[in-house]
Amino acid sequence: SDIVGTPHPPLAVRVRPTMSLDPADWKLLSRRDQVDGALTLAAAEAGTEAQVVTVTIPRSDDAPSLGLLLDEIATSGDAGIVAVEGLVEGGNGEKATAPLLPGDALVAAAEEGKPTTGVSLEGLPFDSVVERLSSLSSAVGVVVSVKRLVRKPRATVTVRFPEAEGREDARMTLYQGANLRRAMLSSGVALNDPLARRFDAGVGTGDCGGEGTCCTCAVEVAKGLDALSEPSSQEVQMVAKRFPRWRLACKATLGPIEQDEEIVLKVQPRNWDGFYRDDEVDVDGEPLARDGKR
């Protein structure tokens, strides 16, 4: 036969030592643009993403088998997840143009050179996957698309506070595209300096709500500056010219990154000991060095 596999009864779920063979690592989503009720497979955890991998498996009249060991790792009614469990030793699956790995979830297939013969396999139970694969000619190669769960690179972020606050460091895990201000606020980090003079007005305090105009959410990047997005010309004008390691948290995002990174942030950098000299004053003549936190 073309496929070797063991279907499971409805609602059956098997946990495997390989992460991507655990159905808890996947989620099935309905798409509003699909009138036929088709489902889309996506990663269930923020730390992983589903990447599409397409390979061609050779077949012929003399060797019609796909050489795939398939497993229905989860099913409910007309929905399911069918994944590669392994390859038949010496079979056509081992001759694919790129390796298929345990946990790769089948999403589409077509006869080689005939894209119009394509069939969707995404979100279908085992029997439906086998039926659609069997509709393709076994005398020619088959182009198979799978979704593969891969670990996303991340940044471990340590947030440090002015000495006078006596607070322990806070730690966060961020993924590419995460905004520093939103991430810190959602983690309960008091980010904005309540006494900082606004950059946009020159007088008065209070933040601008993340518009990038007040500069009260500035942070010093003690480590990992290159892991953040490039600052805009406005941000350079506001902070980077004078403080090259400062960023506006409301405008800085993580990435792009290709590997795990470590970032250390110092919030409210104006409040750290030694930032202001004792003789420095603001526009009103008030000392900038604050009692206990300078």
mmCIF file of C-alpha atoms in Angstrom:
data_model
loop_
_atom_site.group_PDB
_atom_site.id
_atom_site.type_symbol
_atom_site.label_atom_id
_atom_site.label_comp_id
_atom_site.label_asym_id
_atom_site.label_seq_id
_atom_site.Cartn_x
_atom_site.Cartn_y
_atom_site.Cartn_z
ATOM 1 C CA SER A 1 0.000 0.000 0.000
ATOM 2 C CA ASP A 2 1.020 3.641 -0.402
ATOM 3 C CA ILE A 3 0.769 4.535 3.288
ATOM 4 C CA VAL A 4 1.345 2.756 6.547
ATOM 5 C CA GLY A 5 -0.498 4.158 9.535
ATOM 6 C CA THR A 6 -2.705 3.413 12.482
ATOM 7 C CA PRO A 7 -5.875 5.523 12.840
ATOM 8 C CA HIS A 8 -7.200 6.117 16.332
ATOM 9 C CA PRO A 9 -10.779 6.340 17.576
ATOM 10 C CA PRO A 10 -12.453 9.773 17.763
ATOM 11 C CA LEU A 11 -10.994 12.141 20.362
ATOM 12 C CA ALA A 12 -7.961 9.907 20.811
ATOM 13 C CA VAL A 13 -4.860 11.871 21.818
ATOM 14 C CA ARG A 14 -1.413 10.370 22.236
ATOM 15 C CA VAL A 15 1.450 12.239 23.819
ATOM 16 C CA ARG A 16 4.822 11.547 22.279
ATOM 17 C CA PRO A 17 8.331 12.341 23.499
ATOM 18 C CA THR A 18 8.939 14.312 20.288
ATOM 19 C CA MET A 19 7.374 17.720 20.811
ATOM 20 C CA SER A 20 5.756 18.014 17.401
ATOM 21 C CA LEU A 21 4.060 14.628 17.749
ATOM 22 C CA ASP A 22 2.181 15.898 20.774
ATOM 23 C CA PRO A 23 -1.238 17.198 19.610
ATOM 24 C CA ALA A 24 -1.165 19.739 22.432
ATOM 25 C CA ASP A 25 1.510 21.584 20.443
ATOM 26 C CA TRP A 26 -0.933 22.211 17.579
ATOM 27 C CA LYS A 27 -4.215 24.062 17.192
ATOM 28 C CA LEU A 28 -6.773 23.940 14.396
ATOM 29 C CA LEU A 29 -8.196 27.283 13.314
ATOM 30 C CA SER A 30 -11.168 28.008 11.110
ATOM 31 C CA ARG A 31 -10.544 30.681 8.496
ATOM 32 C CA ARG A 32 -13.209 33.219 7.651
ATOM 33 C CA ASP A 33 -12.061 33.339 4.033
ATOM 34 C CA GLN A 34 -12.689 29.618 3.609
ATOM 35 C CA VAL A 35 -16.315 29.069 2.600
ATOM 36 C CA ASP A 36 -15.894 25.287 2.668
ATOM 37 C CA GLY A 37 -15.065 25.238 6.364
ATOM 38 C CA ALA A 38 -11.433 24.273 5.812
ATOM 39 C CA LEU A 39 -9.191 24.316 8.856
ATOM 40 C CA THR A 40 -5.685 25.666 9.287
ATOM 41 C CA LEU A 41 -2.984 24.124 11.449
ATOM 42 C CA ALA A 42 -1.035 26.529 13.637
ATOM 43 C CA ALA A 43 1.400 26.319 16.526
ATOM 44 C CA ALA A 44 -0.320 26.330 19.901
ATOM 45 C CA GLU A 45 2.527 27.912 21.858
ATOM 46 C CA ALA A 46 4.013 31.369 21.481
ATOM 47 C CA GLY A 47 7.499 29.882 21.477
ATOM 48 C CA THR A 48 6.974 27.815 18.337
ATOM 49 C CA GLU A 49 5.813 28.470 14.802
ATOM 50 C CA ALA A 50 4.587 26.272 11.975
ATOM 51 C CA GLN A 51 6.796 26.447 8.896
ATOM 52 C CA VAL A 52 5.688 25.005 5.553
ATOM 53 C CA VAL A 53 8.141 22.524 4.034
ATOM 54 C CA THR A 54 7.557 21.155 0.527
ATOM 55 C CA VAL A 55 9.300 18.055 -0.810
ATOM 56 C CA THR A 56 8.954 15.793 -3.821
ATOM 57 C CA ILE A 57 8.755 12.042 -3.273
ATOM 58 C CA PRO A 58 9.609 9.949 -6.367
ATOM 59 C CA ARG A 59 7.195 7.198 -7.406
ATOM 60 C CA SER A 60 6.811 4.869 -10.377
ATOM 61 C CA ASP A 61 4.779 1.878 -11.509
ATOM 62 C CA ASP A 62 7.485 -0.363 -10.093
ATOM 63 C CA ALA A 63 7.670 1.531 -6.785
ATOM 64 C CA PRO A 64 4.291 3.234 -6.181
ATOM 65 C CA SER A 65 4.490 3.534 -2.396
ATOM 66 C CA LEU A 66 5.085 6.868 -0.656
ATOM 67 C CA GLY A 67 7.049 5.063 2.005
ATOM 68 C CA LEU A 68 5.621 7.132 4.848
ATOM 69 C CA LEU A 69 4.561 5.985 8.293
ATOM 70 C CA LEU A 70 1.632 8.230 9.205
ATOM 71 C CA ASP A 71 -0.061 8.688 12.543
ATOM 72 C CA GLU A 72 -3.368 10.343 13.352
ATOM 73 C CA ILE A 73 -2.276 12.105 16.526
ATOM 74 C CA ALA A 74 -5.666 13.722 17.197
ATOM 75 C CA THR A 75 -9.154 13.571 15.741
ATOM 76 C CA SER A 76 -12.628 14.879 16.462
ATOM 77 C CA GLY A 77 -15.439 14.305 14.004
ATOM 78 C CA ASP A 78 -14.422 15.538 10.570
ATOM 79 C CA ALA A 79 -11.244 17.204 11.835
ATOM 80 C CA GLY A 80 -7.901 15.686 12.593
ATOM 81 C CA ILE A 81 -4.136 15.992 12.535
ATOM 82 C CA VAL A 82 -2.152 13.445 10.542
ATOM 83 C CA ALA A 83 1.608 13.581 10.962
ATOM 84 C CA VAL A 84 4.661 11.727 9.750
ATOM 85 C CA GLU A 85 5.723 9.187 12.371
ATOM 86 C CA GLY A 86 8.637 7.821 10.388
ATOM 87 C CA LEU A 87 9.829 6.554 7.018
ATOM 88 C CA VAL A 88 9.683 3.029 5.610
ATOM 89 C CA GLU A 89 13.224 1.728 5.496
ATOM 90 C CA GLY A 90 14.456 1.730 1.905
ATOM 91 C CA GLY A 91 11.188 3.289 0.698
ATOM 92 C CA ASN A 92 10.489 6.283 -1.500
ATOM 93 C CA GLY A 93 10.053 8.539 1.533
ATOM 94 C CA GLU A 94 13.784 8.261 2.184
ATOM 95 C CA LYS A 95 14.422 9.535 -1.362
ATOM 96 C CA ALA A 96 12.450 12.763 -0.922
ATOM 97 C CA THR A 97 14.159 15.931 -2.113
ATOM 98 C CA ALA A 98 14.420 17.066 1.522
ATOM 99 C CA PRO A 99 14.128 15.082 4.761
ATOM 100 C CA LEU A 100 10.687 14.544 6.261
ATOM 101 C CA LEU A 101 10.832 14.503 10.049
ATOM 102 C CA PRO A 102 8.709 12.863 12.730
ATOM 103 C CA GLY A 103 5.915 15.260 13.625
ATOM 104 C CA ASP A 104 5.611 16.912 10.216
ATOM 105 C CA ALA A 105 1.870 17.435 9.709
ATOM 106 C CA LEU A 106 0.500 16.814 6.210
ATOM 107 C CA VAL A 107 -1.232 19.813 4.646
ATOM 108 C CA ALA A 108 -1.261 19.300 0.851
ATOM 109 C CA ALA A 109 -0.167 17.024 -1.995
ATOM 110 C CA ALA A 110 -0.144 17.063 -5.801
ATOM 111 C CA GLU A 111 1.217 15.008 -8.674
ATOM 112 C CA GLU A 112 4.678 16.173 -9.709
ATOM 113 C CA GLY A 113 4.420 18.687 -12.542
ATOM 114 C CA LYS A 114 0.622 18.836 -12.260
ATOM 115 C CA PRO A 115 -0.304 21.458 -9.663
ATOM 116 C CA THR A 116 -3.963 21.336 -10.725
ATOM 117 C CA THR A 117 -4.189 17.844 -9.205
ATOM 118 C CA GLY A 118 -3.467 19.306 -5.777
ATOM 119 C CA VAL A 119 -5.481 18.130 -2.775
ATOM 120 C CA SER A 120 -5.686 19.671 0.665
ATOM 121 C CA LEU A 121 -4.827 17.433 3.614
ATOM 122 C CA GLU A 122 -4.783 20.058 6.322
ATOM 123 C CA GLY A 123 -6.983 19.463 9.347
ATOM 124 C CA LEU A 124 -8.397 16.190 7.989
ATOM 125 C CA PRO A 125 -8.740 12.855 9.809
ATOM 126 C CA PHE A 126 -6.711 9.829 8.770
ATOM 127 C CA ASP A 127 -9.237 8.179 6.436
ATOM 128 C CA SER A 128 -9.812 11.408 4.505
ATOM 129 C CA VAL A 129 -6.050 11.962 4.121
ATOM 130 C CA VAL A 130 -5.578 8.433 2.770
ATOM 131 C CA GLU A 131 -8.530 8.829 0.386
ATOM 132 C CA ARG A 132 -7.182 12.069 -1.074
ATOM 133 C CA LEU A 133 -3.630 10.757 -1.391
ATOM 134 C CA SER A 134 -4.959 7.655 -3.131
ATOM 135 C CA SER A 135 -6.644 9.860 -5.737
ATOM 136 C CA LEU A 136 -3.224 10.891 -7.048
ATOM 137 C CA SER A 137 -1.473 8.816 -9.690
ATOM 138 C CA SER A 138 1.016 6.409 -8.121
ATOM 139 C CA ALA A 139 3.041 6.272 -11.345
ATOM 140 C CA VAL A 140 4.533 9.754 -10.910
ATOM 141 C CA GLY A 141 6.209 11.595 -8.083
ATOM 142 C CA VAL A 142 4.132 13.451 -5.536
ATOM 143 C CA VAL A 143 4.796 16.931 -4.171
ATOM 144 C CA VAL A 144 3.985 16.890 -0.467
ATOM 145 C CA SER A 145 3.662 19.950 1.754
ATOM 146 C CA VAL A 146 3.892 19.609 5.526
ATOM 147 C CA LYS A 147 3.862 22.002 8.445
ATOM 148 C CA ARG A 148 6.782 21.620 10.815
ATOM 149 C CA LEU A 149 6.901 23.005 14.320
ATOM 150 C CA VAL A 150 10.120 24.883 14.962
ATOM 151 C CA ARG A 151 11.327 26.688 18.035
ATOM 152 C CA LYS A 152 11.303 30.453 17.612
ATOM 153 C CA PRO A 153 14.397 32.396 18.651
ATOM 154 C CA ARG A 154 13.754 34.440 21.763
ATOM 155 C CA ALA A 155 15.294 37.036 24.014
ATOM 156 C CA THR A 156 15.662 36.677 27.752
ATOM 157 C CA VAL A 157 15.177 40.199 29.065
ATOM 158 C CA THR A 158 16.370 41.310 32.502
ATOM 159 C CA VAL A 159 14.808 44.566 33.718
ATOM 160 C CA ARG A 160 16.718 46.456 36.380
ATOM 161 C CA PHE A 161 15.407 49.283 38.557
ATOM 162 C CA PRO A 162 17.040 52.373 40.116
ATOM 163 C CA GLU A 163 18.999 51.592 43.275
ATOM 164 C CA ALA A 164 16.721 53.638 45.529
ATOM 165 C CA GLU A 165 13.738 51.449 44.693
ATOM 166 C CA GLY A 166 15.383 48.380 46.202
ATOM 167 C CA ARG A 167 13.506 46.115 43.788
ATOM 168 C CA GLU A 168 14.613 42.762 42.489
ATOM 169 C CA ASP A 169 15.229 42.432 38.778
ATOM 170 C CA ALA A 170 12.263 41.457 36.617
ATOM 171 C CA ARG A 171 12.634 38.918 33.822
ATOM 172 C CA MET A 172 10.686 38.397 30.639
ATOM 173 C CA THR A 173 10.849 36.227 27.553
ATOM 174 C CA LEU A 174 10.168 38.053 24.302
ATOM 175 C CA TYR A 175 9.808 36.920 20.719
ATOM 176 C CA GLN A 176 10.558 38.732 17.491
ATOM 177 C CA GLY A 177 8.377 41.770 16.938
ATOM 178 C CA ALA A 178 7.496 42.280 20.614
ATOM 179 C CA ASN A 179 7.291 45.929 21.674
ATOM 180 C CA LEU A 180 9.318 46.733 24.807
ATOM 181 C CA ARG A 181 6.794 49.124 26.351
ATOM 182 C CA ARG A 182 3.790 46.837 25.898
ATOM 183 C CA ALA A 183 5.746 43.818 27.143
ATOM 184 C CA MET A 184 6.907 45.585 30.287
ATOM 185 C CA LEU A 185 3.514 47.074 31.090
ATOM 186 C CA SER A 186 1.830 43.699 30.674
ATOM 187 C CA SER A 187 4.417 42.260 33.073
ATOM 188 C CA GLY A 188 3.666 44.920 35.681
ATOM 189 C CA VAL A 189 6.907 46.860 35.243
ATOM 190 C CA ALA A 190 6.632 50.539 36.222
ATOM 191 C CA LEU A 191 8.290 51.906 33.132
ATOM 192 C CA ASN A 192 7.650 55.631 32.758
ATOM 193 C CA ASP A 193 9.579 58.098 34.863
ATOM 194 C CA PRO A 194 6.788 60.059 36.611
ATOM 195 C CA LEU A 195 9.051 63.064 37.246
ATOM 196 C CA ALA A 196 10.772 63.282 33.865
ATOM 197 C CA ARG A 197 10.284 66.459 31.856
ATOM 198 C CA ARG A 198 8.496 65.755 28.608
ATOM 199 C CA PHE A 199 10.636 66.065 25.501
ATOM 200 C CA ASP A 200 7.781 67.354 23.357
ATOM 201 C CA ALA A 201 6.695 70.125 25.742
ATOM 202 C CA GLY A 202 9.889 70.888 27.653
ATOM 203 C CA VAL A 203 7.810 71.405 30.770
ATOM 204 C CA GLY A 204 5.336 69.252 32.636
ATOM 205 C CA THR A 205 5.429 65.549 33.355
ATOM 206 C CA GLY A 206 3.433 62.492 32.383
ATOM 207 C CA ASP A 207 3.711 60.139 29.419
ATOM 208 C CA CYS A 208 2.306 60.516 25.909
ATOM 209 C CA GLY A 209 0.663 57.092 25.867
ATOM 210 C CA GLY A 210 3.195 55.397 23.610
ATOM 211 C CA GLU A 211 3.235 57.945 20.790
ATOM 212 C CA GLY A 212 7.016 58.361 20.936
ATOM 213 C CA THR A 213 6.992 62.074 21.708
ATOM 214 C CA CYS A 214 7.569 62.504 25.446
ATOM 215 C CA CYS A 215 10.705 60.415 26.101
ATOM 216 C CA THR A 216 9.526 59.455 29.607
ATOM 217 C CA CYS A 217 9.672 55.731 28.738
ATOM 218 C CA ALA A 218 13.351 55.845 27.777
ATOM 219 C CA VAL A 219 15.390 52.834 28.888
ATOM 220 C CA GLU A 220 19.108 52.220 28.865
ATOM 221 C CA VAL A 221 20.076 49.032 27.040
ATOM 222 C CA ALA A 222 23.015 47.762 29.080
ATOM 223 C CA LYS A 223 23.262 44.583 26.983
ATOM 224 C CA GLY A 224 21.754 43.389 23.715
ATOM 225 C CA LEU A 225 21.335 46.705 21.901
ATOM 226 C CA ASP A 226 21.870 45.050 18.510
ATOM 227 C CA ALA A 227 18.946 42.680 19.147
ATOM 228 C CA LEU A 228 16.484 45.568 18.934
ATOM 229 C CA SER A 229 14.999 47.260 15.891
ATOM 230 C CA GLU A 230 16.774 50.218 14.359
ATOM 231 C CA PRO A 231 15.754 53.559 15.904
ATOM 232 C CA SER A 232 13.903 56.052 13.750
ATOM 233 C CA SER A 233 15.428 59.418 12.927
ATOM 234 C CA GLN A 234 13.050 60.982 15.455
ATOM 235 C CA GLU A 235 14.241 58.629 18.185
ATOM 236 C CA VAL A 236 17.861 59.347 17.324
ATOM 237 C CA GLN A 237 17.168 63.053 17.619
ATOM 238 C CA MET A 238 15.416 62.635 20.965
ATOM 239 C CA VAL A 239 17.782 60.300 22.798
ATOM 240 C CA ALA A 240 20.431 58.456 20.810
ATOM 241 C CA LYS A 241 22.573 61.457 19.910
ATOM 242 C CA ARG A 242 23.261 62.183 23.559
ATOM 243 C CA PHE A 243 22.757 58.688 25.006
ATOM 244 C CA PRO A 244 23.695 56.069 22.365
ATOM 245 C CA ARG A 245 22.476 53.167 24.509
ATOM 246 C CA TRP A 246 19.058 54.666 25.242
ATOM 247 C CA ARG A 247 15.910 53.589 23.438
ATOM 248 C CA LEU A 248 12.301 54.692 23.600
ATOM 249 C CA ALA A 249 10.553 51.601 24.913
ATOM 250 C CA CYS A 250 7.344 52.516 23.080
ATOM 251 C CA LYS A 251 9.137 52.389 19.706
ATOM 252 C CA ALA A 252 11.735 49.664 20.215
ATOM 253 C CA THR A 253 10.832 46.119 19.181
ATOM 254 C CA LEU A 254 12.744 42.868 19.323
ATOM 255 C CA GLY A 255 14.479 41.713 16.195
ATOM 256 C CA PRO A 256 14.914 40.604 13.658
ATOM 257 C CA ILE A 257 16.910 37.883 15.441
ATOM 258 C CA GLU A 258 18.156 34.513 14.222
ATOM 259 C CA GLN A 259 19.314 33.113 17.558
ATOM 260 C CA ASP A 260 18.525 33.450 21.241
ATOM 261 C CA GLU A 261 19.594 36.773 22.700
ATOM 262 C CA GLU A 262 20.129 38.237 26.161
ATOM 263 C CA ILE A 263 19.013 41.814 26.855
ATOM 264 C CA VAL A 264 19.500 43.883 29.996
ATOM 265 C CA LEU A 265 17.393 47.041 30.420
ATOM 266 C CA LYS A 266 17.693 49.789 33.005
ATOM 267 C CA VAL A 267 14.352 51.564 33.405
ATOM 268 C CA GLN A 268 14.086 55.220 34.383
ATOM 269 C CA PRO A 269 17.780 55.800 33.601
ATOM 270 C CA ARG A 270 17.623 59.384 34.896
ATOM 271 C CA ASN A 271 16.905 58.047 38.380
ATOM 272 C CA TRP A 272 20.046 55.945 38.715
ATOM 273 C CA ASP A 273 22.748 57.077 41.105
ATOM 274 C CA GLY A 274 25.235 59.428 39.513
ATOM 275 C CA PHE A 275 23.195 60.376 36.454
ATOM 276 C CA TYR A 276 22.841 64.048 37.493
ATOM 277 C CA ARG A 277 25.496 66.168 39.152
ATOM 278 C CA ASP A 278 24.483 67.873 42.370
ATOM 279 C CA ASP A 279 24.679 71.299 40.675
ATOM 280 C CA GLU A 280 22.442 70.430 37.714
ATOM 281 C CA VAL A 281 19.023 72.095 37.694
ATOM 282 C CA ASP A 282 15.943 71.980 35.480
ATOM 283 C CA VAL A 283 14.285 74.885 33.649
ATOM 284 C CA ASP A 284 12.660 75.977 36.907
ATOM 285 C CA GLY A 285 15.955 76.001 38.776
ATOM 286 C CA GLU A 286 15.095 72.881 40.750
ATOM 287 C CA PRO A 287 17.910 70.351 41.395
ATOM 288 C CA LEU A 288 17.775 67.439 38.976
ATOM 289 C CA ALA A 289 19.537 65.106 41.404
ATOM 290 C CA ARG A 290 16.773 63.599 43.489
ATOM 291 C CA ASP A 291 17.077 62.548 47.074
ATOM 292 C CA GLY A 292 18.244 58.978 47.176
ATOM 293 C CA LYS A 293 18.090 58.487 43.388
ATOM 294 C CA ARG A 294 20.148 60.607 41.096
#
